[in-house]
GROMACS .gro file of C-alpha atoms in nm:
model
  480
    1MET     CA    1  -1.133   1.885   1.432
    2LEU     CA    2  -0.846   1.723   1.305
    3TYR     CA    3  -0.813   1.533   0.942
    4PRO     CA    4  -0.669   1.203   0.958
    5VAL     CA    5  -0.488   1.210   0.609
    6ILE     CA    6  -0.341   0.874   0.450
    7LEU     CA    7  -0.118   0.833   0.159
    8CYS     CA    8  -0.165   0.545   0.019
    9GLY     CA    9   0.094   0.512  -0.282
   10GLY     CA   10   0.436   0.376  -0.341
   11ALA     CA   11   0.593  -0.014  -0.427
   12GLY     CA   12   0.815  -0.103  -0.151
   13THR     CA   13   1.028  -0.254  -0.397
   14ARG     CA   14   1.247  -0.339  -0.029
   15LEU     CA   15   1.049  -0.595   0.066
   16TRP     CA   16   1.009  -0.759  -0.220
   17PRO     CA   17   0.899  -1.036  -0.319
   18LEU     CA   18   0.600  -0.980  -0.083
   19SER     CA   19   0.564  -0.628  -0.196
   20ARG     CA   20   0.506  -0.517  -0.527
   21LYS     CA   21   0.399  -0.289  -0.710
   22SER     CA   22   0.034  -0.449  -0.833
   23TYR     CA   23  -0.057  -0.495  -0.444
   24PRO     CA   24   0.206  -0.316  -0.231
   25LYS     CA   25   0.336  -0.377   0.178
   26GLN     CA   26   0.025  -0.142   0.306
   27PHE     CA   27  -0.257  -0.432   0.170
   28VAL     CA   28   0.008  -0.698   0.283
   29PRO     CA   29  -0.017  -0.840   0.723
   30LEU     CA   30   0.308  -0.848   0.725
   31VAL     CA   31   0.344  -0.778   1.122
   32GLY     CA   32   0.024  -0.923   1.329
   33GLU     CA   33  -0.310  -0.985   1.201
   34GLU     CA   34  -0.426  -0.675   1.023
   35THR     CA   35  -0.266  -0.484   0.741
   36LEU     CA   36  -0.040  -0.185   0.763
   37PHE     CA   37  -0.278   0.010   0.604
   38GLN     CA   38  -0.569  -0.113   0.796
   39ALA     CA   39  -0.365  -0.077   1.103
   40SER     CA   40  -0.257   0.298   1.004
   41ALA     CA   41  -0.624   0.372   1.004
   42LYS     CA   42  -0.715   0.191   1.321
   43ARG     CA   43  -0.461   0.434   1.467
   44LEU     CA   44  -0.630   0.764   1.327
   45SER     CA   45  -0.899   0.693   1.346
   46THR     CA   46  -0.979   0.638   1.734
   47SER     CA   47  -0.842   0.834   2.057
   48ALA     CA   48  -0.888   0.827   2.370
   49SER     CA   49  -0.700   1.230   2.348
   50LEU     CA   50  -0.790   1.332   2.032
   51THR     CA   51  -1.066   1.390   1.810
   52PHE     CA   52  -1.030   1.245   1.505
   53ALA     CA   53  -1.320   1.302   1.157
   54PRO     CA   54  -1.286   1.033   0.933
   55PRO     CA   55  -0.966   0.956   0.725
   56VAL     CA   56  -0.870   1.123   0.438
   57VAL     CA   57  -0.699   0.835   0.182
   58ILE     CA   58  -0.488   0.964  -0.145
   59THR     CA   59  -0.430   0.627  -0.304
   60GLY     CA   60  -0.404   0.457  -0.734
   61SER     CA   61  -0.695   0.376  -0.890
   62ASP     CA   62  -0.549   0.024  -0.927
   63PHE     CA   63  -0.611   0.011  -0.537
   64ARG     CA   64  -0.943   0.200  -0.485
   65PHE     CA   65  -1.109  -0.116  -0.367
   66ILE     CA   66  -0.899  -0.259  -0.190
   67VAL     CA   67  -0.859   0.064  -0.022
   68THR     CA   68  -1.244   0.022   0.098
   69GLU     CA   69  -1.236  -0.317   0.122
   70GLN     CA   70  -1.008  -0.327   0.405
   71LEU     CA   71  -1.126  -0.058   0.595
   72ALA     CA   72  -1.463  -0.173   0.572
   73ALA     CA   73  -1.309  -0.511   0.815
   74ALA     CA   74  -1.151  -0.243   1.006
   75GLY     CA   75  -1.415  -0.097   1.061
   76ILE     CA   76  -1.435   0.232   0.898
   77ASP     CA   77  -1.622   0.439   0.757
   78PRO     CA   78  -1.325   0.698   0.538
   79GLY     CA   79  -1.437   1.074   0.504
   80ALA     CA   80  -1.311   1.044   0.094
   81VAL     CA   81  -1.117   0.853  -0.123
   82LEU     CA   82  -0.941   1.079  -0.369
   83ILE     CA   83  -0.769   0.839  -0.661
   84GLU     CA   84  -0.481   0.948  -0.827
   85PRO     CA   85  -0.500   0.995  -1.236
   86GLU     CA   86  -0.078   0.886  -1.149
   87GLY     CA   87   0.145   0.911  -0.946
   88ARG     CA   88   0.295   1.270  -0.873
   89ASN     CA   89   0.462   1.167  -0.511
   90THR     CA   90   0.395   1.313  -0.151
   91ALA     CA   91   0.384   1.682  -0.249
   92PRO     CA   92   0.065   1.736  -0.480
   93ALA     CA   93  -0.055   1.467  -0.327
   94VAL     CA   94  -0.077   1.690   0.045
   95LEU     CA   95  -0.133   1.950  -0.151
   96ALA     CA   96  -0.513   1.838  -0.262
   97ALA     CA   97  -0.561   1.729   0.051
   98ALA     CA   98  -0.515   2.020   0.186
   99LEU     CA   99  -0.694   2.220  -0.085
  100TYR     CA  100  -0.972   1.945  -0.071
  101LEU     CA  101  -1.004   1.940   0.293
  102HIS     CA  102  -0.966   2.377   0.327
  103ALA     CA  103  -1.302   2.368   0.138
  104LYS     CA  104  -1.448   2.150   0.346
  105ASP     CA  105  -1.357   2.312   0.662
  106PRO     CA  106  -1.119   2.654   0.654
  107ASP     CA  107  -0.973   2.587   1.035
  108ALA     CA  108  -0.874   2.180   0.928
  109THR     CA  109  -0.535   2.099   1.063
  110LEU     CA  110  -0.433   1.738   0.876
  111LEU     CA  111  -0.198   1.498   1.042
  112VAL     CA  112  -0.101   1.327   0.736
  113ALA     CA  113   0.039   0.980   0.764
  114PRO     CA  114   0.221   0.725   0.523
  115SER     CA  115   0.017   0.423   0.541
  116ASP     CA  116   0.312   0.150   0.573
  117HIS     CA  117   0.423   0.197   0.891
  118VAL     CA  118   0.411  -0.002   1.249
  119VAL     CA  119   0.416   0.220   1.565
  120PRO     CA  120   0.293   0.016   1.880
  121ASN     CA  121   0.174   0.257   2.128
  122THR     CA  122  -0.097   0.360   1.989
  123GLU     CA  123  -0.159   0.562   2.286
  124ALA     CA  124   0.197   0.767   2.337
  125PHE     CA  125   0.166   0.870   1.934
  126HIS     CA  126  -0.199   1.050   2.027
  127ASN     CA  127  -0.012   1.205   2.350
  128ALA     CA  128   0.297   1.315   2.066
  129VAL     CA  129   0.022   1.441   1.802
  130SER     CA  130  -0.154   1.683   2.124
  131LYS     CA  131   0.200   1.800   2.213
  132GLY     CA  132   0.222   1.855   1.877
  133LEU     CA  133  -0.114   2.101   1.816
  134SER     CA  134   0.012   2.357   2.060
  135SER     CA  135   0.267   2.459   1.724
  136VAL     CA  136   0.054   2.430   1.466
  137ASP     CA  137  -0.229   2.661   1.678
  138ALA     CA  138   0.097   2.868   1.714
  139GLY     CA  139   0.139   2.875   1.237
  140LYS     CA  140   0.384   2.582   1.289
  141LEU     CA  141   0.522   2.344   1.024
  142VAL     CA  142   0.439   2.033   1.258
  143THR     CA  143   0.680   1.682   1.189
  144PHE     CA  144   0.770   1.392   1.399
  145GLY     CA  145   1.094   1.277   1.497
  146ILE     CA  146   1.203   0.923   1.629
  147LYS     CA  147   1.440   0.885   1.851
  148PRO     CA  148   1.724   0.649   1.674
  149THR     CA  149   1.752   0.258   1.817
  150HIS     CA  150   2.060   0.190   1.641
  151ALA     CA  151   2.257   0.419   1.406
  152GLU     CA  152   2.037   0.373   1.055
  153THR     CA  153   2.145   0.435   0.621
  154ALA     CA  154   1.847   0.382   0.588
  155TYR     CA  155   1.559   0.688   0.713
  156GLY     CA  156   1.644   1.047   0.698
  157TYR     CA  157   1.717   1.246   0.969
  158LEU     CA  158   1.610   1.584   1.147
  159GLU     CA  159   1.843   1.751   1.304
  160LEU     CA  160   1.752   1.982   1.644
  161SER     CA  161   1.833   2.308   1.712
  162ALA     CA  162   1.840   2.194   2.104
  163GLN     CA  163   1.927   1.825   2.329
  164PRO     CA  164   1.518   1.697   2.255
  165GLY     CA  165   1.405   1.656   2.651
  166THR     CA  166   1.219   1.363   2.776
  167GLU     CA  167   0.955   1.514   2.794
  168GLY     CA  168   0.855   1.512   2.393
  169THR     CA  169   0.786   1.862   2.344
  170PRO     CA  170   0.850   2.047   2.030
  171ILE     CA  171   1.142   2.207   2.006
  172ASP     CA  172   1.233   2.404   1.645
  173LEU     CA  173   1.396   2.172   1.347
  174LYS     CA  174   1.739   2.312   1.214
  175ARG     CA  175   1.779   2.081   0.843
  176PHE     CA  176   1.712   1.817   0.718
  177VAL     CA  177   2.004   1.554   0.677
  178GLU     CA  178   1.965   1.298   0.410
  179LYS     CA  179   2.018   0.941   0.435
  180PRO     CA  180   2.462   0.921   0.542
  181ASP     CA  181   2.718   0.699   0.531
  182ALA     CA  182   2.747   0.433   0.865
  183ALA     CA  183   3.013   0.676   0.997
  184ARG     CA  184   2.824   1.002   0.952
  185ALA     CA  185   2.396   0.754   1.096
  186ASP     CA  186   2.715   0.640   1.417
  187GLU     CA  187   2.814   0.990   1.439
  188MET     CA  188   2.449   1.186   1.449
  189VAL     CA  189   2.300   0.881   1.685
  190THR     CA  190   2.605   0.974   1.927
  191ALA     CA  191   2.559   1.375   1.888
  192GLY     CA  192   2.142   1.296   2.068
  193THR     CA  193   2.025   1.612   1.819
  194PHE     CA  194   1.922   1.366   1.528
  195LEU     CA  195   1.604   1.244   1.525
  196TRP     CA  196   1.481   1.032   1.210
  197ASN     CA  197   1.241   1.151   0.979
  198ALA     CA  198   0.950   0.931   1.008
  199GLY     CA  199   0.761   1.102   0.717
  200ILE     CA  200   0.397   1.228   0.972
  201PHE     CA  201   0.343   1.526   0.953
  202LEU     CA  202   0.104   1.772   1.173
  203PHE     CA  203   0.001   2.183   1.011
  204LYS     CA  204  -0.364   2.432   0.984
  205ALA     CA  205  -0.494   2.331   0.584
  206THR     CA  206  -0.469   2.779   0.598
  207ASP     CA  207  -0.072   2.760   0.660
  208ILE     CA  208   0.028   2.412   0.481
  209ILE     CA  209  -0.196   2.573   0.187
  210ALA     CA  210   0.046   2.923   0.233
  211ALA     CA  211   0.391   2.738   0.265
  212PHE     CA  212   0.315   2.598  -0.053
  213LYS     CA  213   0.220   2.896  -0.244
  214THR     CA  214   0.619   3.057  -0.081
  215HIS     CA  215   0.770   2.752  -0.125
  216ALA     CA  216   0.633   2.564  -0.403
  217ALA     CA  217   0.380   2.823  -0.556
  218ASP     CA  218   0.426   2.559  -0.933
  219LEU     CA  219   0.205   2.334  -0.781
  220ILE     CA  220  -0.074   2.517  -0.697
  221ASP     CA  221  -0.252   2.615  -1.031
  222PRO     CA  222  -0.229   2.180  -1.131
  223VAL     CA  223  -0.327   2.055  -0.858
  224GLY     CA  224  -0.551   2.324  -0.759
  225ALA     CA  225  -0.714   2.229  -1.111
  226ALA     CA  226  -0.688   1.878  -1.031
  227VAL     CA  227  -0.932   1.916  -0.721
  228THR     CA  228  -1.184   2.139  -0.889
  229GLU     CA  229  -1.249   1.932  -1.121
  230ALA     CA  230  -1.245   1.597  -0.987
  231GLN     CA  231  -1.576   1.382  -1.047
  232SER     CA  232  -1.711   1.181  -0.802
  233ASP     CA  233  -1.715   0.791  -0.895
  234LEU     CA  234  -1.855   0.508  -0.720
  235GLY     CA  235  -1.800   0.713  -0.381
  236PHE     CA  236  -1.438   0.838  -0.485
  237LEU     CA  237  -1.309   1.128  -0.560
  238ARG     CA  238  -1.114   1.131  -0.929
  239LEU     CA  239  -0.859   1.425  -0.984
  240ALA     CA  240  -0.890   1.510  -1.257
  241ALA     CA  241  -0.623   1.356  -1.472
  242ASP     CA  242  -0.482   1.672  -1.733
  243PRO     CA  243  -0.427   1.886  -1.458
  244TRP     CA  244  -0.255   1.650  -1.290
  245SER     CA  245  -0.007   1.488  -1.530
  246GLN     CA  246   0.122   1.903  -1.544
  247ALA     CA  247   0.204   1.914  -1.138
  248GLN     CA  248   0.573   1.814  -1.051
  249ASP     CA  249   0.614   1.514  -0.945
  250ILE     CA  250   0.888   1.602  -0.594
  251SER     CA  251   0.868   1.491  -0.251
  252ILE     CA  252   0.703   1.755   0.028
  253ASP     CA  253   1.099   1.750   0.222
  254TYR     CA  254   1.196   1.840  -0.126
  255ALA     CA  255   0.920   2.088  -0.214
  256VAL     CA  256   0.789   2.293   0.074
  257MET     CA  257   0.970   2.078   0.479
  258GLU     CA  258   1.363   2.178   0.402
  259ARG     CA  259   1.264   2.573   0.259
  260ALA     CA  260   0.999   2.588   0.539
  261SER     CA  261   1.138   2.799   0.886
  262ASN     CA  262   0.827   2.738   1.025
  263LEU     CA  263   0.893   2.323   1.151
  264ALA     CA  264   0.917   2.233   1.473
  265VAL     CA  265   1.002   1.850   1.529
  266VAL     CA  266   0.765   1.619   1.828
  267PRO     CA  267   1.077   1.332   1.909
  268PHE     CA  268   0.882   1.033   1.960
  269ALA     CA  269   1.056   0.755   2.100
  270ASP     CA  270   0.762   0.488   2.185
  271GLY     CA  271   0.851   0.266   1.948
  272TRP     CA  272   0.809   0.328   1.546
  273SER     CA  273   0.899   0.152   1.207
  274ASP     CA  274   0.846   0.204   0.856
  275LEU     CA  275   0.942  -0.133   0.782
  276GLY     CA  276   1.162  -0.062   0.477
  277GLY     CA  277   1.331  -0.310   0.454
  278TRP     CA  278   1.310  -0.752   0.572
  279ASP     CA  279   1.589  -0.636   0.809
  280ALA     CA  280   1.307  -0.415   1.017
  281VAL     CA  281   1.018  -0.681   0.934
  282TRP     CA  282   1.284  -0.903   1.169
  283ARG     CA  283   1.333  -0.651   1.399
  284GLU     CA  284   0.974  -0.551   1.500
  285SER     CA  285   0.867  -0.989   1.481
  286THR     CA  286   0.857  -1.231   1.805
  287GLN     CA  287   1.227  -1.382   1.748
  288ASP     CA  288   1.335  -1.658   1.932
  289GLU     CA  289   1.537  -1.678   2.171
  290ASN     CA  290   1.814  -1.787   1.886
  291GLY     CA  291   1.686  -1.494   1.682
  292VAL     CA  292   1.455  -1.639   1.437
  293VAL     CA  293   1.141  -1.554   1.359
  294THR     CA  294   0.935  -1.780   1.078
  295SER     CA  295   0.628  -1.681   0.904
  296GLY     CA  296   0.403  -1.926   0.786
  297GLU     CA  297   0.468  -2.258   0.653
  298ALA     CA  298   0.844  -2.279   0.742
  299THR     CA  299   1.101  -2.407   0.998
  300ALA     CA  300   1.439  -2.337   1.113
  301ILE     CA  301   1.644  -2.559   1.264
  302GLU     CA  302   1.901  -2.421   1.387
  303CYS     CA  303   1.952  -2.138   1.220
  304SER     CA  304   2.047  -1.805   1.425
  305ASN     CA  305   1.928  -1.408   1.387
  306SER     CA  306   1.700  -1.534   1.057
  307LEU     CA  307   1.389  -1.466   0.893
  308LEU     CA  308   1.225  -1.729   0.692
  309ARG     CA  309   0.871  -1.649   0.593
  310SER     CA  310   0.635  -1.813   0.323
  311ASP     CA  311   0.387  -1.687   0.237
  312SER     CA  312   0.246  -2.010   0.044
  313ASP     CA  313   0.069  -2.283   0.125
  314ARG     CA  314   0.194  -2.491  -0.067
  315LEU     CA  315   0.551  -2.400  -0.005
  316GLU     CA  316   0.729  -2.491   0.258
  317ILE     CA  317   1.038  -2.274   0.353
  318VAL     CA  318   1.371  -2.496   0.545
  319GLY     CA  319   1.664  -2.339   0.657
  320ILE     CA  320   1.926  -2.571   0.809
  321GLY     CA  321   2.251  -2.330   1.028
  322LEU     CA  322   2.127  -2.044   0.897
  323LYS     CA  323   2.349  -1.700   1.044
  324ASN     CA  324   2.186  -1.358   0.960
  325ILE     CA  325   1.978  -1.468   0.659
  326MET     CA  326   1.665  -1.378   0.510
  327ALA     CA  327   1.433  -1.574   0.299
  328ILE     CA  328   1.155  -1.522   0.187
  329ALA     CA  329   0.962  -1.749  -0.068
  330MET     CA  330   0.602  -1.758  -0.244
  331ASN     CA  331   0.440  -1.908  -0.503
  332ASP     CA  332   0.585  -1.745  -0.758
  333ALA     CA  333   0.965  -1.647  -0.656
  334VAL     CA  334   1.146  -1.684  -0.354
  335LEU     CA  335   1.439  -1.433  -0.211
  336VAL     CA  336   1.747  -1.588  -0.014
  337ALA     CA  337   1.976  -1.258   0.139
  338ASP     CA  338   2.219  -1.180   0.391
  339MET     CA  339   2.076  -0.947   0.619
  340SER     CA  340   2.236  -0.712   0.597
  341ARG     CA  341   2.161  -0.684   0.246
  342ALA     CA  342   1.857  -0.603   0.323
  343GLN     CA  343   1.842  -0.192   0.151
  344ASP     CA  344   2.010  -0.391  -0.195
  345VAL     CA  345   1.660  -0.619  -0.270
  346LYS     CA  346   1.490  -0.361  -0.474
  347LYS     CA  347   1.823  -0.369  -0.651
  348ALA     CA  348   1.671  -0.800  -0.735
  349VAL     CA  349   1.344  -0.532  -0.843
  350ASP     CA  350   1.580  -0.334  -1.107
  351ALA     CA  351   1.755  -0.715  -1.250
  352LEU     CA  352   1.384  -0.883  -1.307
  353LYS     CA  353   1.238  -0.530  -1.443
  354ARG     CA  354   1.552  -0.544  -1.729
  355LYS     CA  355   1.474  -0.924  -1.797
  356SER     CA  356   1.078  -0.820  -1.817
  357SER     CA  357   1.012  -1.100  -1.594
  358VAL     CA  358   0.625  -0.994  -1.452
  359GLN     CA  359   0.711  -1.091  -1.100
  360ALA     CA  360   0.907  -0.804  -1.077
  361THR     CA  361   0.598  -0.605  -1.082
  362ASN     CA  362   0.295  -0.848  -1.013
  363PHE     CA  363   0.163  -0.978  -0.752
  364PRO     CA  364   0.069  -1.382  -0.764
  365LYS     CA  365  -0.305  -1.303  -0.689
  366ASP     CA  366  -0.456  -1.040  -0.867
  367HIS     CA  367  -0.707  -0.833  -0.636
  368ARG     CA  368  -1.025  -0.664  -0.803
  369PRO     CA  369  -1.308  -0.564  -0.671
  370TRP     CA  370  -1.534  -0.885  -0.643
  371GLY     CA  371  -1.280  -1.115  -0.532
  372TRP     CA  372  -0.906  -1.195  -0.682
  373PHE     CA  373  -0.742  -1.539  -0.894
  374GLU     CA  374  -0.467  -1.644  -0.952
  375SER     CA  375  -0.302  -1.808  -1.206
  376LEU     CA  376  -0.223  -2.195  -1.144
  377VAL     CA  377  -0.057  -2.292  -1.441
  378MET     CA  378   0.038  -2.150  -1.786
  379GLY     CA  379   0.117  -2.264  -2.161
  380ARG     CA  380   0.132  -2.165  -2.465
  381ARG     CA  381  -0.267  -2.207  -2.550
  382PHE     CA  382  -0.425  -2.259  -2.205
  383GLN     CA  383  -0.363  -2.085  -1.857
  384VAL     CA  384  -0.595  -2.255  -1.570
  385LYS     CA  385  -0.703  -1.988  -1.262
  386ARG     CA  386  -0.837  -2.015  -0.998
  387ILE     CA  387  -1.148  -1.728  -0.903
  388HIS     CA  388  -1.299  -1.668  -0.534
  389VAL     CA  389  -1.560  -1.443  -0.560
  390HIS     CA  390  -1.677  -1.263  -0.232
  391PRO     CA  391  -2.065  -1.263  -0.131
  392GLY     CA  392  -2.311  -1.083  -0.282
  393ALA     CA  393  -2.053  -0.976  -0.628
  394ALA     CA  394  -1.997  -1.030  -0.948
  395LEU     CA  395  -1.783  -1.003  -1.211
  396SER     CA  396  -1.856  -0.764  -1.537
  397LEU     CA  397  -2.053  -0.853  -1.845
  398GLN     CA  398  -1.816  -0.951  -2.108
  399SER     CA  399  -1.650  -1.125  -2.398
  400HIS     CA  400  -1.343  -1.251  -2.537
  401PHE     CA  401  -1.199  -1.231  -2.855
  402HIS     CA  402  -0.930  -1.457  -2.854
  403ARG     CA  403  -1.042  -1.760  -2.569
  404SER     CA  404  -1.390  -1.980  -2.468
  405GLU     CA  405  -1.339  -2.094  -2.095
  406HIS     CA  406  -1.426  -2.355  -1.846
  407TRP     CA  407  -1.536  -2.302  -1.538
  408ILE     CA  408  -1.611  -2.525  -1.229
  409VAL     CA  409  -1.754  -2.475  -0.898
  410VAL     CA  410  -1.567  -2.609  -0.628
  411GLU     CA  411  -1.646  -2.465  -0.351
  412GLY     CA  412  -2.026  -2.209  -0.279
  413THR     CA  413  -2.271  -2.097  -0.613
  414ALA     CA  414  -2.198  -1.905  -0.893
  415LYS     CA  415  -2.490  -1.806  -1.105
  416VAL     CA  416  -2.386  -1.757  -1.422
  417THR     CA  417  -2.510  -1.570  -1.749
  418ILE     CA  418  -2.441  -1.648  -2.090
  419ASP     CA  419  -2.576  -1.483  -2.400
  420GLY     CA  420  -2.829  -1.406  -2.191
  421GLU     CA  421  -2.933  -1.718  -2.055
  422GLU     CA  422  -2.907  -1.812  -1.638
  423GLN     CA  423  -2.808  -2.055  -1.439
  424LEU     CA  424  -2.724  -2.180  -1.144
  425VAL     CA  425  -2.367  -2.359  -1.058
  426THR     CA  426  -2.272  -2.566  -0.730
  427GLU     CA  427  -2.051  -2.730  -0.640
  428ASN     CA  428  -1.832  -3.012  -0.847
  429GLN     CA  429  -2.098  -2.873  -1.202
  430SER     CA  430  -1.932  -2.725  -1.447
  431VAL     CA  431  -2.025  -2.454  -1.709
  432TYR     CA  432  -1.912  -2.347  -2.097
  433ILE     CA  433  -1.825  -2.042  -2.246
  434PRO     CA  434  -1.761  -2.045  -2.607
  435LEU     CA  435  -1.554  -1.798  -2.710
  436GLY     CA  436  -1.760  -1.471  -2.808
  437ALA     CA  437  -2.032  -1.534  -2.579
  438ARG     CA  438  -2.143  -1.248  -2.352
  439HIS     CA  439  -2.090  -1.416  -2.019
  440ARG     CA  440  -2.109  -1.301  -1.657
  441MET     CA  441  -2.025  -1.449  -1.280
  442GLU     CA  442  -2.175  -1.412  -0.990
  443ASN     CA  443  -2.190  -1.551  -0.549
  444PRO     CA  444  -2.548  -1.503  -0.481
  445GLY     CA  445  -2.491  -1.622  -0.196
  446LYS     CA  446  -2.335  -1.532   0.166
  447VAL     CA  447  -2.031  -1.757   0.099
  448PRO     CA  448  -1.677  -1.653  -0.068
  449MET     CA  449  -1.765  -1.884  -0.445
  450VAL     CA  450  -1.382  -2.014  -0.535
  451LEU     CA  451  -1.386  -2.199  -0.879
  452ILE     CA  452  -1.146  -2.346  -1.130
  453GLU     CA  453  -1.137  -2.195  -1.490
  454VAL     CA  454  -0.983  -2.353  -1.775
  455GLN     CA  455  -0.893  -2.134  -2.027
  456THR     CA  456  -0.799  -2.204  -2.363
  457GLY     CA  457  -0.743  -2.043  -2.714
  458SER     CA  458  -0.500  -1.794  -2.939
  459TYR     CA  459  -0.441  -1.598  -2.682
  460VAL     CA  460  -0.531  -1.583  -2.237
  461GLY     CA  461  -0.370  -1.225  -2.146
  462GLU     CA  462  -0.588  -1.062  -1.907
  463ASP     CA  463  -0.647  -0.702  -2.180
  464ASP     CA  464  -0.795  -0.978  -2.414
  465ILE     CA  465  -1.162  -0.870  -2.248
  466ILE     CA  466  -1.494  -0.646  -2.373
  467ARG     CA  467  -1.709  -0.493  -2.081
  468TYR     CA  468  -2.087  -0.408  -2.181
  469GLU     CA  469  -2.194  -0.442  -1.787
  470ASP     CA  470  -1.970  -0.339  -1.471
  471VAL     CA  471  -2.144  -0.312  -1.134
  472TYR     CA  472  -1.836  -0.137  -1.019
  473ALA     CA  473  -1.823   0.097  -1.338
  474ARG     CA  474  -1.414   0.020  -1.421
  475GLY     CA  475  -1.424   0.062  -1.830
  476GLN     CA  476  -1.214  -0.075  -2.090
  477GLY     CA  477  -0.908  -0.282  -1.996
  478ALA     CA  478  -0.755  -0.554  -1.786
  479LYS     CA  479  -0.863  -0.395  -1.471
  480GLY     CA  480  -1.084  -0.066  -1.629
   0.00000   0.00000   0.00000
């Protein structure tokens, strides 16, 4: 049985402002209607040539409900969702998945893939995986190398022991190569024996565990304990925090792959991108005759080789006479840069962090298991929010120390509880929540419920909340 393992962490800072720590790029529909995560899950769920087990997803606590919501929307039931107590890079994550699956199936074969890649030709990818299985049966650790389409400096490379053939059969790996400068990238592409490192792996659980024992033995005990002591939580599996915190923060490339001698590479030349920057989004999108890509409320006038994107229905972005420019607009931030500086966007995020700007990490919409909200206006002693509650969903029973609230329903019907008293509030009706009152909001209907919330008080931060009951078992804190 082939067990897909989807790695669903990371912040994707090079795609700021659309991708941020609180809502990274894998959950966003960057290319097409589906999110990158949904497309990855579908690619690893159905195949004419392979038999997939339900996918195992590894993610962080803040994303657990987003993962299950997006999988449900894609019609996919996960085999397990493992919750990392904190991000420790890919080596501990892959080892945790291998140990978990080995305990379930000692003969398990793992296909490990990031959740934020674009692979347009799913059938070709499945064929490449099938070709890699012969090397897996021979005890090899298999990685996938992408035939370069240009001299890219943002990727690491794989040097092959021989020229790849046209049939895509596995080739022994000679060595890993770090991200090169432009001159070295040109040399490697010309040589023909170098492929981009896709970060996708195929191996038996027994073989990768043995490789960890040989090359990264210090990870075995803490990660093993985190898996053994994991606790079930509403269908999720929370890895134990204390032993997990003792695991080294290290990638699987550094921990194992660059040290192992039993590696094979499957060459792949049928389209791939990790969407590691806005220039990659531009390349993967449909361009007009002038090389211009527009998305959302965007208008281009006499522009060329540019990307204009607005992810706000309240903000129109207009470009005039632009060349090689990427301009990305959201409600709270706008990025304008030369396309050649796509890899420097993370410098902007670092600069914003130094200024303590919330835009550096916080997405305008705050996604919760019951829906989402966004702040429309904020003052020193007030805040106005738009709140969207999914059908059948309910917020926690809660109270606040520092603020009172007015709720005005603008779509659907809300079931409101205030200090034990229940009432239905329909469109164009409002209700007042006094400071300190225990209250809950529910959507009893079959369509989304939307309301406007006006908060007033001495403090309107998200951490001013005490939860008494919560169907999502989130505990205390801003998100729990």
